[in-house]
Amino acid sequence: QVQLVESGGGSVQAGGSLRLSCTASGYTGSRYCMGWFRQAPGKEREGVVVIGSDGSTLYQYSGKGRFTISQDKDKNTVYLQMNSLEPADTAMYYCAASVRRPFCFTWAPNEYNYWGQGTQVTVSS
């Protein structure tokens, strides 16, 4: 059973930075798509950015240019570096993973087999 554990959330002022981490355990395969979704209060869950085991990335939205995803395969960990944070970035950030393919191609939640518990990011103005 794959488990995803997020860390790194917190409260920052607008313009600040945070780095989220997601560490996977229980998976011995080599192909995956793994990354981040977020959900703000009263809104639907939305994709942020994901990365495939082949190194390809898929960015969803305006985070591109402010958010950067990276991975350390030796540590089974994916990172989300978030810079120039805005109050609109306030949300619960969830790590998600699909082990079906070595690349990412969709934001459809049902593509992602596994989800973490989430880590809260709060950005104040």
PDB file of C-alpha atoms in Angstrom, residues 3-79:
ATOM      1  CA  GLN A   3       1.412   6.063   1.578  1.00  0.00           C
ATOM      2  CA  LEU A   4       2.052   9.737   0.971  1.00  0.00           C
ATOM      3  CA  VAL A   5       3.099  12.070   3.756  1.00  0.00           C
ATOM      4  CA  GLU A   6       3.206  15.818   3.252  1.00  0.00           C
ATOM      5  CA  SER A   7       5.094  18.381   5.258  1.00  0.00           C
ATOM      6  CA  GLY A   8       6.198  21.988   5.018  1.00  0.00           C
ATOM      7  CA  GLY A   9       2.970  23.902   5.189  1.00  0.00           C
ATOM      8  CA  GLY A  10       2.537  26.936   7.378  1.00  0.00           C
ATOM      9  CA  SER A  11       1.610  30.587   7.548  1.00  0.00           C
ATOM     10  CA  VAL A  12       3.477  33.270   5.657  1.00  0.00           C
ATOM     11  CA  GLN A  13       2.915  36.820   4.548  1.00  0.00           C
ATOM     12  CA  ALA A  14       2.250  37.690   0.950  1.00  0.00           C
ATOM     13  CA  GLY A  15       5.439  37.616  -1.066  1.00  0.00           C
ATOM     14  CA  GLY A  16       6.936  34.922   1.116  1.00  0.00           C
ATOM     15  CA  SER A  17       8.030  31.397   0.257  1.00  0.00           C
ATOM     16  CA  LEU A  18       7.362  27.879   1.426  1.00  0.00           C
ATOM     17  CA  ARG A  19       8.623  24.480   0.376  1.00  0.00           C
ATOM     18  CA  LEU A  20       6.321  21.515   0.623  1.00  0.00           C
ATOM     19  CA  SER A  21       7.559  17.943   0.690  1.00  0.00           C
ATOM     20  CA  CYS A  22       5.767  14.706  -0.089  1.00  0.00           C
ATOM     21  CA  THR A  23       7.427  11.419   0.739  1.00  0.00           C
ATOM     22  CA  ALA A  24       6.112   8.166  -0.626  1.00  0.00           C
ATOM     23  CA  SER A  25       6.462   4.766   0.965  1.00  0.00           C
ATOM     24  CA  GLY A  26       5.267   1.290   0.133  1.00  0.00           C
ATOM     25  CA  TYR A  27       5.899   1.508  -3.620  1.00  0.00           C
ATOM     26  CA  THR A  28       8.696  -0.376  -5.304  1.00  0.00           C
ATOM     27  CA  GLY A  29       7.844   0.389  -8.906  1.00  0.00           C
ATOM     28  CA  SER A  30       9.662   2.859 -11.098  1.00  0.00           C
ATOM     29  CA  ARG A  31       6.840   4.627 -12.879  1.00  0.00           C
ATOM     30  CA  TYR A  32       4.612   7.260 -11.403  1.00  0.00           C
ATOM     31  CA  CYS A  33       3.073  10.658 -11.713  1.00  0.00           C
ATOM     32  CA  MET A  34       3.198  12.513  -8.425  1.00  0.00           C
ATOM     33  CA  GLY A  35       2.567  16.021  -7.256  1.00  0.00           C
ATOM     34  CA  TRP A  36       0.233  18.564  -5.818  1.00  0.00           C
ATOM     35  CA  PHE A  37      -3.391  19.531  -5.730  1.00  0.00           C
ATOM     36  CA  ARG A  38      -4.976  22.129  -3.514  1.00  0.00           C
ATOM     37  CA  GLN A  39      -8.385  22.954  -2.134  1.00  0.00           C
ATOM     38  CA  ALA A  40      -9.442  26.294  -0.730  1.00  0.00           C
ATOM     39  CA  PRO A  41     -12.477  26.629   1.545  1.00  0.00           C
ATOM     40  CA  GLY A  42     -15.664  26.486  -0.471  1.00  0.00           C
ATOM     41  CA  LYS A  43     -13.851  25.618  -3.688  1.00  0.00           C
ATOM     42  CA  GLU A  44     -13.209  22.465  -5.633  1.00  0.00           C
ATOM     43  CA  ARG A  45      -9.918  20.665  -5.483  1.00  0.00           C
ATOM     44  CA  GLU A  46      -7.623  21.804  -8.278  1.00  0.00           C
ATOM     45  CA  GLY A  47      -4.345  20.635  -9.662  1.00  0.00           C
ATOM     46  CA  VAL A  48      -1.220  22.670  -9.060  1.00  0.00           C
ATOM     47  CA  VAL A  49       1.714  20.809 -10.569  1.00  0.00           C
ATOM     48  CA  VAL A  50       2.770  17.194 -10.997  1.00  0.00           C
ATOM     49  CA  ILE A  51       5.905  15.429 -12.133  1.00  0.00           C
ATOM     50  CA  GLY A  52       6.418  12.083 -13.795  1.00  0.00           C
ATOM     51  CA  SER A  53       9.111   9.545 -13.116  1.00  0.00           C
ATOM     52  CA  ASP A  54      10.360  10.447 -16.594  1.00  0.00           C
ATOM     53  CA  GLY A  55      10.961  14.008 -15.369  1.00  0.00           C
ATOM     54  CA  SER A  56       8.185  15.630 -17.325  1.00  0.00           C
ATOM     55  CA  THR A  57       5.992  18.152 -15.550  1.00  0.00           C
ATOM     56  CA  LEU A  58       2.443  19.373 -15.875  1.00  0.00           C
ATOM     57  CA  TYR A  59       1.525  22.778 -14.504  1.00  0.00           C
ATOM     58  CA  GLN A  60      -2.105  23.667 -14.058  1.00  0.00           C
ATOM     59  CA  TYR A  61      -2.324  27.363 -13.700  1.00  0.00           C
ATOM     60  CA  SER A  62      -0.904  30.684 -12.618  1.00  0.00           C
ATOM     61  CA  GLY A  63       1.504  28.961 -10.285  1.00  0.00           C
ATOM     62  CA  LYS A  64       3.764  28.452 -13.244  1.00  0.00           C
ATOM     63  CA  GLY A  65       6.631  30.855 -12.779  1.00  0.00           C
ATOM     64  CA  ARG A  66       6.066  31.066  -9.032  1.00  0.00           C
ATOM     65  CA  PHE A  67       5.895  27.370  -8.181  1.00  0.00           C
ATOM     66  CA  THR A  68       8.536  24.795  -9.016  1.00  0.00           C
ATOM     67  CA  ILE A  69       8.287  21.060  -8.598  1.00  0.00           C
ATOM     68  CA  SER A  70      11.289  18.788  -8.183  1.00  0.00           C
ATOM     69  CA  GLN A  71      11.965  15.253  -7.069  1.00  0.00           C
ATOM     70  CA  ASP A  72      14.597  13.243  -5.264  1.00  0.00           C
ATOM     71  CA  LYS A  73      14.142   9.658  -6.335  1.00  0.00           C
ATOM     72  CA  ASP A  74      16.610   8.375  -3.762  1.00  0.00           C
ATOM     73  CA  LYS A  75      14.392   9.807  -1.038  1.00  0.00           C
ATOM     74  CA  ASN A  76      11.094   8.988  -2.780  1.00  0.00           C
ATOM     75  CA  THR A  77      10.219  12.637  -2.273  1.00  0.00           C
ATOM     76  CA  VAL A  78       8.666  15.340  -4.380  1.00  0.00           C
ATOM     77  CA  TYR A  79       9.063  18.983  -3.469  1.00  0.00           C
TER      78      TYR A  79
END
